[in-house]
Coordinates of C-alpha atoms in Angstrom, one line a residue:
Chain F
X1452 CA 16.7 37.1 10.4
X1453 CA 18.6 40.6 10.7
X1454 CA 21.0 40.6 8.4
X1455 CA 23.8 41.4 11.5
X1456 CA 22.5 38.5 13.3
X1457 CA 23.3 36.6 10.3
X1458 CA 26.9 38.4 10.2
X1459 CA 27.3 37.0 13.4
X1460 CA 26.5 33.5 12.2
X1461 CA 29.0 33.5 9.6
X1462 CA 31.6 35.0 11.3
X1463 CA 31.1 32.0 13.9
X1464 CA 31.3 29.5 11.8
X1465 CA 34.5 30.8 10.1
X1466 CA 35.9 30.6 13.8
X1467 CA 34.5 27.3 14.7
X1468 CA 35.3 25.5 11.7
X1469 CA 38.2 26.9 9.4
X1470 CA 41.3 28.2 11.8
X1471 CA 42.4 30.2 8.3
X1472 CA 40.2 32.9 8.7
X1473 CA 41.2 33.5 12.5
X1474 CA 45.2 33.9 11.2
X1475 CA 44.2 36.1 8.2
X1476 CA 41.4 38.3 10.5
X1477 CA 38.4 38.2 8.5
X1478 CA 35.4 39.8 9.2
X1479 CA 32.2 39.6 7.7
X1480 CA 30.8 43.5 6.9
X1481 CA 27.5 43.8 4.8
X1482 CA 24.8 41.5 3.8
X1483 CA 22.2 42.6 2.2
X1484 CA 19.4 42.7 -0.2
X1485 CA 22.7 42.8 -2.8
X1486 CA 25.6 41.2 -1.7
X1487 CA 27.6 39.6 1.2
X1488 CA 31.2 41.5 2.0
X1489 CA 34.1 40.0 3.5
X1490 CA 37.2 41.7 4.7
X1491 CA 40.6 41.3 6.2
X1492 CA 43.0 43.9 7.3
X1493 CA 46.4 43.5 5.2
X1494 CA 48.9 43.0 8.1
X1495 CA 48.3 39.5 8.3
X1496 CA 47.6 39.0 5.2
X1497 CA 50.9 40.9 3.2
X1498 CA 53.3 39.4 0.6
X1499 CA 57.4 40.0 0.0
X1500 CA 56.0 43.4 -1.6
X1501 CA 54.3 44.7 1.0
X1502 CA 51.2 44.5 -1.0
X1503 CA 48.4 41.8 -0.3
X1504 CA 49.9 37.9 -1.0
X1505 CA 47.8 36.6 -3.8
X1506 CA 47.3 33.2 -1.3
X1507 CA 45.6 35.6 0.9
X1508 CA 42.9 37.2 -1.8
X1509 CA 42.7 33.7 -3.3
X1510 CA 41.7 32.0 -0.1
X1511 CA 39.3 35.6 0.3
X1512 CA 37.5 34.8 -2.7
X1513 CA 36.7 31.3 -1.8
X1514 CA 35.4 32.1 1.4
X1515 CA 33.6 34.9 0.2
X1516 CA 31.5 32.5 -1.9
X1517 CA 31.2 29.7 0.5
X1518 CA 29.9 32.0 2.6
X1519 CA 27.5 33.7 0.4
X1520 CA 25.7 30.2 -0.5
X1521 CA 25.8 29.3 3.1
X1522 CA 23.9 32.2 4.1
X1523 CA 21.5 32.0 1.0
X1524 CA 21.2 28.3 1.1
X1525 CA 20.5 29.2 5.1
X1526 CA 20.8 25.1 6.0
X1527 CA 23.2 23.8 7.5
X1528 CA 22.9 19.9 6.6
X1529 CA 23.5 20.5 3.2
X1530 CA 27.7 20.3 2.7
X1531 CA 28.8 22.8 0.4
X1532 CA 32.3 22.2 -1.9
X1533 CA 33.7 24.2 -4.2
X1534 CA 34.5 22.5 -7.3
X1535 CA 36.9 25.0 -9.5
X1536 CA 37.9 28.4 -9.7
X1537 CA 39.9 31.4 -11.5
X1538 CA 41.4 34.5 -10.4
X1539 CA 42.0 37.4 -12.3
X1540 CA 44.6 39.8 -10.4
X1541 CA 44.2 43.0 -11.8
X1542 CA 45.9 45.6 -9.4
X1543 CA 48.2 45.3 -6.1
X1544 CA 46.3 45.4 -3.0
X1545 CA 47.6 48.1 -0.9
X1546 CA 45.4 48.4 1.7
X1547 CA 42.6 45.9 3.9
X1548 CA 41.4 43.1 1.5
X1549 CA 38.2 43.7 0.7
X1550 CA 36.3 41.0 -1.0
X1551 CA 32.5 41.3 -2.5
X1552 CA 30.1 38.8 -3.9
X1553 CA 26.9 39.9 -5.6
X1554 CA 24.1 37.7 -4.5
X1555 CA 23.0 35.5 -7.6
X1556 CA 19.6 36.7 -9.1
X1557 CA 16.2 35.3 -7.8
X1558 CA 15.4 32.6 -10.9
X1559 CA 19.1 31.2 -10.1
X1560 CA 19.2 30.0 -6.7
X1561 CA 15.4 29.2 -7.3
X1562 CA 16.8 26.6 -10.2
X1563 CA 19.8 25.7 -7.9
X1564 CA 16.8 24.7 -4.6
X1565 CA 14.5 22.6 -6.9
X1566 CA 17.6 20.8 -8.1
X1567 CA 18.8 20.2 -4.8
X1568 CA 15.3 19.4 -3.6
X1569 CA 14.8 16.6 -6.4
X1570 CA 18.2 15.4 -7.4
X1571 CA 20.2 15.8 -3.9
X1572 CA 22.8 17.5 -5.5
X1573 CA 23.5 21.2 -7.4
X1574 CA 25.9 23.6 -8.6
X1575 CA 25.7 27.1 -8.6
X1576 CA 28.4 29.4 -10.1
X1577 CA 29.4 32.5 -8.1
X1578 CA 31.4 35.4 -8.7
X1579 CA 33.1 37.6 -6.9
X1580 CA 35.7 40.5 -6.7
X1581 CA 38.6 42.4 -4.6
X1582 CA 37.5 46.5 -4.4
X1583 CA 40.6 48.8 -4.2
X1584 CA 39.1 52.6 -4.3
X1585 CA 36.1 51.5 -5.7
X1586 CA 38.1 49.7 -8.7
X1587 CA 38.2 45.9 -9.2
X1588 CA 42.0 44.8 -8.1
X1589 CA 40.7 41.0 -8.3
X1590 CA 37.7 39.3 -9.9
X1591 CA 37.1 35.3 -9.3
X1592 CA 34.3 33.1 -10.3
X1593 CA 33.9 29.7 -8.7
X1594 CA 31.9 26.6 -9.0
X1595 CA 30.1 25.4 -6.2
X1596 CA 28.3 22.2 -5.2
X1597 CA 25.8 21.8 -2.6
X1598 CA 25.0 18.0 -1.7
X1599 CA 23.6 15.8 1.4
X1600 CA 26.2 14.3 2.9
Chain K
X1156 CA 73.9 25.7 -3.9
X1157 CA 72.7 22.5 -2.6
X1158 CA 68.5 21.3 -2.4
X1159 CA 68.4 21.6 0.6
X1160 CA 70.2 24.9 1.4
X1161 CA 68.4 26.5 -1.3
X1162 CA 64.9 24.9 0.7
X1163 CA 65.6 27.1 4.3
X1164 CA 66.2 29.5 1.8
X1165 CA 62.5 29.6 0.2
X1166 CA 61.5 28.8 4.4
X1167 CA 63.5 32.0 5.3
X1168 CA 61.7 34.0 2.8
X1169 CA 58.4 32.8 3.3
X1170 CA 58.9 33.3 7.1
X1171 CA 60.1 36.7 7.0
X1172 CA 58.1 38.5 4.2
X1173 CA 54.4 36.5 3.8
X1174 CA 53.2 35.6 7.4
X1175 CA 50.1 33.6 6.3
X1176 CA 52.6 30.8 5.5
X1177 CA 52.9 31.0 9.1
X1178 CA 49.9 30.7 9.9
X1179 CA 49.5 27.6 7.7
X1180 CA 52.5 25.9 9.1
X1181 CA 54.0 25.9 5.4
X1182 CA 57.1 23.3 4.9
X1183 CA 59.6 23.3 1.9
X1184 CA 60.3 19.5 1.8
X1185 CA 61.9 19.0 -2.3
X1186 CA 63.3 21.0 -5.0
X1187 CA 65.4 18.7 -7.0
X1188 CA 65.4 18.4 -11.2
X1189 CA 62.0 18.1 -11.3
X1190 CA 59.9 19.8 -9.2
X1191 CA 59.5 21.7 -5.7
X1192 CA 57.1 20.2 -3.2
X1193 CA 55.4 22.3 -0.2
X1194 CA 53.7 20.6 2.5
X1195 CA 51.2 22.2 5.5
X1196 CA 49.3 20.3 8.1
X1197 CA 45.5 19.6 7.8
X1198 CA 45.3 20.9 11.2
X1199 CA 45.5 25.0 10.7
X1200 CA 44.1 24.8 7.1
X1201 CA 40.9 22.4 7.5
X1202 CA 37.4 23.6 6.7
X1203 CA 33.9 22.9 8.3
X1204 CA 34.0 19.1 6.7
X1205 CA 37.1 18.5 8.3
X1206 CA 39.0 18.4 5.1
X1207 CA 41.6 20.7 4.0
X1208 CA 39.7 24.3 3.3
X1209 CA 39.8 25.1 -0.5
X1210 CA 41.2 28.5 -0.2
X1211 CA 44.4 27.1 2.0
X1212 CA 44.6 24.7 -1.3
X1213 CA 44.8 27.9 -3.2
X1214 CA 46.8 29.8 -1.1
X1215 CA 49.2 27.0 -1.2
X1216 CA 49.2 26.7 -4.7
X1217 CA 49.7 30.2 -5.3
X1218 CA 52.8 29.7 -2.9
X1219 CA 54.2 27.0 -4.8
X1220 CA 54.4 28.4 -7.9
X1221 CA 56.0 31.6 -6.9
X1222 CA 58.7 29.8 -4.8
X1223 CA 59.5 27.8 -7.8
X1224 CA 60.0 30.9 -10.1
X1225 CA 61.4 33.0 -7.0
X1226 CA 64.4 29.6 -6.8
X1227 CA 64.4 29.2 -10.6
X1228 CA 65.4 33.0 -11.1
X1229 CA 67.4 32.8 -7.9
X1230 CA 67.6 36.6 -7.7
X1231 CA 65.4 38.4 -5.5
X1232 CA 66.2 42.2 -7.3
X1233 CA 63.3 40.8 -10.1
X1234 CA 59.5 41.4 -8.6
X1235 CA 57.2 38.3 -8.8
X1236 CA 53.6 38.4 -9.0
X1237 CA 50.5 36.4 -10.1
X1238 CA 48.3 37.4 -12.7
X1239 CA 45.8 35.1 -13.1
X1240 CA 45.1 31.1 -11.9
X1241 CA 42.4 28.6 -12.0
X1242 CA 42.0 25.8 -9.9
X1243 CA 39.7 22.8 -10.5
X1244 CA 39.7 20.6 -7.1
X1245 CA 39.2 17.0 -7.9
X1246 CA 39.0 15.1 -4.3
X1247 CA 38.6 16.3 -0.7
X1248 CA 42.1 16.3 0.7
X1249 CA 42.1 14.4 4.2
X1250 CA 45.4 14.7 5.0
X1251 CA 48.4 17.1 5.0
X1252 CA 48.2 19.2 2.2
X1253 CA 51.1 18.7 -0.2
X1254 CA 51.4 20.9 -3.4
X1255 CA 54.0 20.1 -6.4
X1256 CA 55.3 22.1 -9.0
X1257 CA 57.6 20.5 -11.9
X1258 CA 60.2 22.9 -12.8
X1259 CA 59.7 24.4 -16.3
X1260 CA 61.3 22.6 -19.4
X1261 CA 65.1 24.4 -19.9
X1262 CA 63.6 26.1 -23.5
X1263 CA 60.6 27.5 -21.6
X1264 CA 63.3 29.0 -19.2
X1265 CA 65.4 30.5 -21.0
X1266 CA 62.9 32.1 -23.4
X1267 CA 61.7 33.4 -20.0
X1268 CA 65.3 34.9 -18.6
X1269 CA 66.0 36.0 -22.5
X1270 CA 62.3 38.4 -22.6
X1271 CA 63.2 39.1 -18.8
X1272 CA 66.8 40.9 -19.6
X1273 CA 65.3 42.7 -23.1
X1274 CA 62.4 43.6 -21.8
X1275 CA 62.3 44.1 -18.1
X1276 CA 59.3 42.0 -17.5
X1277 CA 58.4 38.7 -18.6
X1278 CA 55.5 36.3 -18.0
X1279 CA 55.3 32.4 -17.3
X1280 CA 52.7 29.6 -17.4
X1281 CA 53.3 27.3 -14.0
X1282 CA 51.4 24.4 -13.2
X1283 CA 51.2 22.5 -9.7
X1284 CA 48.8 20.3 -8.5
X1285 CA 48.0 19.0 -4.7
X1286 CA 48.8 15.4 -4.7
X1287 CA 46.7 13.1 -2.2
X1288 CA 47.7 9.0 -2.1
X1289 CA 49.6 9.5 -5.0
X1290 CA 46.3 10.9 -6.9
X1291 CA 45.9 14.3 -8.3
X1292 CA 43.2 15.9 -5.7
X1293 CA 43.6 19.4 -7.2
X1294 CA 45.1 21.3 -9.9
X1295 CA 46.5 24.7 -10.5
X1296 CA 48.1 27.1 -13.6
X1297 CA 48.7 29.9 -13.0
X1298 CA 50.8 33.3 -15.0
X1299 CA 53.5 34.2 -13.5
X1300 CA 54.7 37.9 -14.1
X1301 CA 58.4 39.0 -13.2
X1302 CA 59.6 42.7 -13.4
X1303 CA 62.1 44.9 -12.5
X1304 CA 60.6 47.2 -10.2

Protein backbone atom coordinates (compact mmCIF):
# COMPACT_ATOMS: atom_id res chain seq x y z
CA UNK A 1 0.00 0.00 0.00
CA UNK A 2 1.17 3.83 -0.84
CA UNK A 3 2.68 4.93 1.85
CA UNK A 4 -0.04 8.21 1.76
CA UNK A 5 -2.78 5.76 1.68
CA UNK A 6 -1.32 4.45 4.72
CA UNK A 7 -1.07 8.21 6.21
CA UNK A 8 -4.50 8.33 5.69
CA UNK A 9 -5.14 5.17 7.70
CA UNK A 10 -3.38 6.35 10.61
CA UNK A 11 -4.54 9.67 10.70
CA UNK A 12 -8.24 7.89 10.86
CA UNK A 13 -7.63 5.91 13.39
CA UNK A 14 -6.19 8.65 15.60
CA UNK A 15 -9.69 10.41 14.89
CA UNK A 16 -11.82 7.40 15.42
CA UNK A 17 -10.35 6.17 18.34
CA UNK A 18 -8.29 8.62 20.59
CA UNK A 19 -10.20 12.26 20.87
CA UNK A 20 -6.45 13.59 22.06
CA UNK A 21 -5.00 13.86 18.93
CA UNK A 22 -8.11 15.80 17.42
CA UNK A 23 -7.54 18.63 20.45
CA UNK A 24 -3.76 18.68 19.96
CA UNK A 25 -4.04 18.62 15.75
CA UNK A 26 -1.86 15.91 14.81
CA UNK A 27 -1.10 14.97 11.53
CA UNK A 28 0.66 12.23 10.19
CA UNK A 29 3.52 13.60 7.53
CA UNK A 30 6.09 10.97 6.16
CA UNK A 31 6.28 7.25 6.09
CA UNK A 32 8.65 5.76 4.56
CA UNK A 33 11.30 3.27 3.78
CA UNK A 34 12.91 5.10 7.17
CA UNK A 35 10.62 6.34 9.46
CA UNK A 36 7.05 7.46 10.36
CA UNK A 37 6.60 11.41 11.24
CA UNK A 38 4.02 12.91 13.28
CA UNK A 39 3.36 16.54 13.79
CA UNK A 40 1.23 19.08 15.56
CA UNK A 41 1.09 22.71 15.19
CA UNK A 42 2.04 24.49 18.70
CA UNK A 43 -1.07 26.63 19.25
CA UNK A 44 -2.93 23.93 20.71
CA UNK A 45 -0.41 22.34 22.08
CA UNK A 46 1.62 25.58 24.17
CA UNK A 47 2.61 25.70 27.84
CA UNK A 48 2.65 28.92 30.58
CA UNK A 49 5.94 29.76 28.40
CA UNK A 50 4.73 30.01 25.35
CA UNK A 51 6.93 27.14 24.35
CA UNK A 52 5.54 23.55 23.65
CA UNK A 53 3.86 21.90 27.28
CA UNK A 54 5.99 18.92 27.96
CA UNK A 55 2.21 16.87 28.31
CA UNK A 56 1.89 17.68 24.72
CA UNK A 57 5.50 16.22 23.36
CA UNK A 58 5.04 13.46 25.83
CA UNK A 59 1.72 12.36 24.66
CA UNK A 60 3.57 13.08 20.84
CA UNK A 61 6.12 10.55 21.52
CA UNK A 62 3.69 7.93 22.49
CA UNK A 63 1.63 8.20 19.67
CA UNK A 64 4.36 8.43 17.46
CA UNK A 65 5.40 4.91 18.42
CA UNK A 66 2.02 3.35 18.66
CA UNK A 67 1.57 4.43 15.50
CA UNK A 68 4.80 3.33 14.01
CA UNK A 69 4.13 -0.48 15.23
CA UNK A 70 0.60 -0.19 14.09
CA UNK A 71 1.58 0.63 10.65
CA UNK A 72 4.57 -1.96 10.64
CA UNK A 73 2.66 -4.59 12.46
CA UNK A 74 -0.15 -3.59 9.63
CA UNK A 75 -3.00 -5.89 11.72
CA UNK A 76 -5.36 -4.63 13.25
CA UNK A 77 -6.46 -7.59 15.72
CA UNK A 78 -3.41 -7.54 17.42
CA UNK A 79 -3.93 -4.80 20.58
CA UNK A 80 -0.94 -2.83 21.04
CA UNK A 81 0.05 -1.23 24.78
CA UNK A 82 2.74 0.57 25.72
CA UNK A 83 4.36 -0.64 28.70
CA UNK A 84 7.00 2.11 29.97
CA UNK A 85 8.67 5.03 28.76
CA UNK A 86 11.35 8.09 29.26
CA UNK A 87 11.67 11.43 27.96
CA UNK A 88 14.63 13.31 27.67
CA UNK A 89 13.73 17.25 27.16
CA UNK A 90 16.60 18.75 25.73
CA UNK A 91 15.58 22.14 24.23
CA UNK A 92 12.20 24.40 24.36
CA UNK A 93 9.93 23.76 21.53
CA UNK A 94 9.33 26.96 19.85
CA UNK A 95 7.68 26.18 16.93
CA UNK A 96 5.08 23.01 15.46
CA UNK A 97 5.95 19.77 17.35
CA UNK A 98 7.50 17.69 15.27
CA UNK A 99 7.95 14.09 16.37
CA UNK A 100 10.11 11.25 14.44
CA UNK A 101 10.43 7.56 14.93
CA UNK A 102 13.03 5.58 12.91
CA UNK A 103 11.54 2.39 11.75
CA UNK A 104 13.24 -0.55 13.83
CA UNK A 105 15.73 -2.58 11.59
CA UNK A 106 14.65 -5.59 9.53
CA UNK A 107 15.99 -8.67 12.04
CA UNK A 108 13.93 -6.74 14.90
CA UNK A 109 10.50 -6.68 13.96
CA UNK A 110 11.36 -10.10 12.14
CA UNK A 111 12.17 -11.48 16.00
CA UNK A 112 9.21 -9.31 17.41
CA UNK A 113 6.54 -11.41 14.31
CA UNK A 114 7.83 -14.96 15.07
CA UNK A 115 7.40 -14.14 18.83
CA UNK A 116 4.07 -12.93 18.35
CA UNK A 117 3.27 -15.79 15.88
CA UNK A 118 4.38 -18.51 18.49
CA UNK A 119 3.99 -17.07 21.93
CA UNK A 120 0.76 -14.63 21.34
CA UNK A 121 2.51 -12.03 22.85
CA UNK A 122 5.85 -9.54 22.13
CA UNK A 123 7.67 -6.45 23.00
CA UNK A 124 9.41 -4.34 20.88
CA UNK A 125 11.29 -1.27 22.08
CA UNK A 126 11.01 1.96 20.10
CA UNK A 127 12.60 5.16 20.00
CA UNK A 128 11.85 8.29 19.00
CA UNK A 129 12.62 12.10 19.00
CA UNK A 130 11.32 15.87 18.85
CA UNK A 131 13.31 17.84 15.74
CA UNK A 132 13.76 21.57 16.39
CA UNK A 133 16.03 22.99 13.27
CA UNK A 134 17.22 19.79 12.60
CA UNK A 135 18.51 19.41 16.41
CA UNK A 136 16.92 16.84 18.84
CA UNK A 137 14.78 19.12 21.48
CA UNK A 138 13.25 15.67 22.88
CA UNK A 139 14.35 12.03 22.57
CA UNK A 140 11.92 9.13 24.17
CA UNK A 141 12.21 5.39 23.99
CA UNK A 142 9.22 3.21 24.90
CA UNK A 143 8.30 -0.32 25.49
CA UNK A 144 5.76 -1.72 23.63
CA UNK A 145 3.63 -4.88 23.79
CA UNK A 146 1.66 -6.38 21.06
CA UNK A 147 -0.83 -9.20 22.24
CA UNK A 148 -4.26 -10.98 21.02
CA UNK A 149 -6.81 -9.72 22.92
CA UNK B 1 -4.25 30.59 51.54
CA UNK B 2 -6.72 27.91 51.92
CA UNK B 3 -6.76 24.14 49.72
CA UNK B 4 -9.13 24.96 47.99
CA UNK B 5 -8.44 28.56 46.97
CA UNK B 6 -5.05 27.66 46.18
CA UNK B 7 -6.91 24.59 43.73
CA UNK B 8 -8.93 27.42 41.26
CA UNK B 9 -5.79 28.83 41.48
CA UNK B 10 -3.67 25.87 39.73
CA UNK B 11 -7.40 25.51 37.48
CA UNK B 12 -7.02 29.25 36.59
CA UNK B 13 -3.55 28.78 35.45
CA UNK B 14 -3.94 25.69 33.63
CA UNK B 15 -6.97 27.23 31.98
CA UNK B 16 -5.46 30.24 30.83
CA UNK B 17 -1.74 29.41 29.87
CA UNK B 18 -1.79 25.31 28.73
CA UNK B 19 -4.99 24.67 26.64
CA UNK B 20 -4.52 20.91 26.23
CA UNK B 21 -5.72 20.66 29.86
CA UNK B 22 -8.68 21.84 28.29
CA UNK B 23 -8.99 19.72 26.04
CA UNK B 24 -8.53 16.82 28.57
CA UNK B 25 -11.22 18.23 30.89
CA UNK B 26 -8.35 18.47 33.66
CA UNK B 27 -9.77 18.92 37.45
CA UNK B 28 -7.74 20.02 40.57
CA UNK B 29 -9.62 18.04 43.27
CA UNK B 30 -6.73 17.90 46.52
CA UNK B 31 -3.78 19.63 47.67
CA UNK B 32 -3.57 19.17 51.30
CA UNK B 33 -0.21 18.03 53.51
CA UNK B 34 0.42 15.33 51.49
CA UNK B 35 -0.20 15.43 48.12
CA UNK B 36 -2.12 17.13 45.09
CA UNK B 37 -4.50 15.01 43.15
CA UNK B 38 -5.72 15.81 39.33
CA UNK B 39 -8.50 14.14 37.83
CA UNK B 40 -9.73 14.05 33.78
CA UNK B 41 -12.52 12.09 32.41
CA UNK B 42 -11.95 8.74 30.37
CA UNK B 43 -14.12 10.28 27.92
CA UNK B 44 -11.64 12.91 25.93
CA UNK B 45 -8.48 10.99 26.92
CA UNK B 46 -9.40 7.21 25.94
CA UNK B 47 -7.46 5.25 23.24
CA UNK B 48 -8.54 2.66 20.52
CA UNK B 49 -9.05 -0.08 23.52
CA UNK B 50 -11.35 2.08 25.16
CA UNK B 51 -8.99 2.64 28.03
CA UNK B 52 -7.40 5.78 29.01
CA UNK B 53 -4.66 6.58 26.05
CA UNK B 54 -1.12 6.39 27.49
CA UNK B 55 0.12 9.70 26.34
CA UNK B 56 -3.05 11.61 28.22
CA UNK B 57 -1.52 9.37 31.35
CA UNK B 58 1.63 11.17 30.53
CA UNK B 59 0.45 14.37 29.82
CA UNK B 60 -1.30 14.21 33.05
CA UNK B 61 1.56 13.21 34.87
CA UNK B 62 3.69 15.80 33.51
CA UNK B 63 0.87 18.25 34.74
CA UNK B 64 0.77 17.07 38.09
CA UNK B 65 4.10 17.34 38.96
CA UNK B 66 4.55 20.84 37.70
CA UNK B 67 1.36 22.04 39.53
CA UNK B 68 2.74 20.70 42.67
CA UNK B 69 6.12 22.59 42.33
CA UNK B 70 4.29 25.63 40.52
CA UNK B 71 1.93 25.63 44.40
CA UNK B 72 4.91 24.48 46.49
CA UNK B 73 7.01 27.58 45.27
CA UNK B 74 3.85 29.58 45.10
CA UNK B 75 5.48 32.31 43.03
CA UNK B 76 4.97 32.39 39.41
CA UNK B 77 8.25 35.10 38.66
CA UNK B 78 10.53 31.44 38.91
CA UNK B 79 10.22 29.42 35.27
CA UNK B 80 9.27 25.72 35.64
CA UNK B 81 10.14 23.12 33.27
CA UNK B 82 10.71 19.32 32.90
CA UNK B 83 13.86 17.77 32.06
CA UNK B 84 13.45 14.42 31.93
CA UNK B 85 10.59 11.50 33.17
CA UNK B 86 9.94 7.97 32.81
CA UNK B 87 6.81 6.30 33.13
CA UNK B 88 6.26 2.55 33.58
CA UNK B 89 2.27 1.83 33.14
CA UNK B 90 1.21 -1.04 35.29
CA UNK B 91 -2.67 -1.64 34.48
CA UNK B 92 -5.14 -0.30 31.81
CA UNK B 93 -6.89 2.53 33.39
CA UNK B 94 -10.81 2.11 32.80
CA UNK B 95 -12.02 4.84 34.49
CA UNK B 96 -11.36 8.62 35.11
CA UNK B 97 -7.91 9.24 35.13
CA UNK B 98 -6.68 10.39 38.50
CA UNK B 99 -2.92 11.34 38.97
CA UNK B 100 -1.25 11.99 42.70
CA UNK B 101 1.70 13.65 43.65
CA UNK B 102 2.92 13.62 47.46
CA UNK B 103 4.38 16.79 48.30
CA UNK B 104 8.22 16.70 48.80
CA UNK B 105 9.59 15.97 52.36
CA UNK B 106 10.21 19.77 54.15
CA UNK B 107 14.39 19.00 53.94
CA UNK B 108 14.08 18.11 50.22
CA UNK B 109 12.23 21.58 49.96
CA UNK B 110 14.17 23.64 51.43
CA UNK B 111 17.46 22.44 50.03
CA UNK B 112 15.43 23.17 46.88
CA UNK B 113 14.37 27.02 47.71
CA UNK B 114 18.07 27.36 49.44
CA UNK B 115 20.06 26.25 45.67
CA UNK B 116 17.01 28.20 43.99
CA UNK B 117 17.89 31.85 45.79
CA UNK B 118 22.04 31.17 45.47
CA UNK B 119 21.90 29.92 42.38
CA UNK B 120 19.08 31.07 40.27
CA UNK B 121 18.08 27.64 39.10
CA UNK B 122 17.55 24.57 40.96
CA UNK B 123 16.41 21.03 40.09
CA UNK B 124 13.88 18.49 41.85
CA UNK B 125 13.08 14.79 41.76
CA UNK B 126 8.93 14.48 41.81
CA UNK B 127 7.17 11.38 41.79
CA UNK B 128 3.27 10.74 41.04
CA UNK B 129 1.59 7.88 40.07
CA UNK B 130 -2.11 7.34 38.38
CA UNK B 131 -4.01 5.54 41.00
CA UNK B 132 -6.96 3.12 39.76
CA UNK B 133 -9.25 1.14 42.66
CA UNK B 134 -6.91 2.24 45.04
CA UNK B 135 -4.02 0.29 42.94
CA UNK B 136 -1.01 1.92 41.40
CA UNK B 137 -1.91 1.61 37.47
CA UNK B 138 1.05 3.83 36.50
CA UNK B 139 3.99 5.56 37.77
CA UNK B 140 5.90 8.70 37.03
CA UNK B 141 9.50 10.72 38.24
CA UNK B 142 10.22 13.09 36.78
CA UNK B 143 13.23 16.40 37.20
CA UNK B 144 11.88 19.22 37.75
CA UNK B 145 14.01 22.41 36.77
CA UNK B 146 13.16 25.98 38.13
CA UNK B 147 14.92 29.27 36.95
CA UNK B 148 14.78 32.68 36.90
CA UNK B 149 14.25 33.60 33.52
Amino acid sequence: MPGDERLREIERLFATKIPLTQAMQVRALVYDETRLVLEAPLEPNHNHLGTAFGGSLAALLVLTGYGLLWLELDDPSWHLVVRDCSIQYRAPVTGPLRAIAPRPPAPQMATFRRTLERKGRARIELTALIEQDGEPAAEFRGMFVALRP
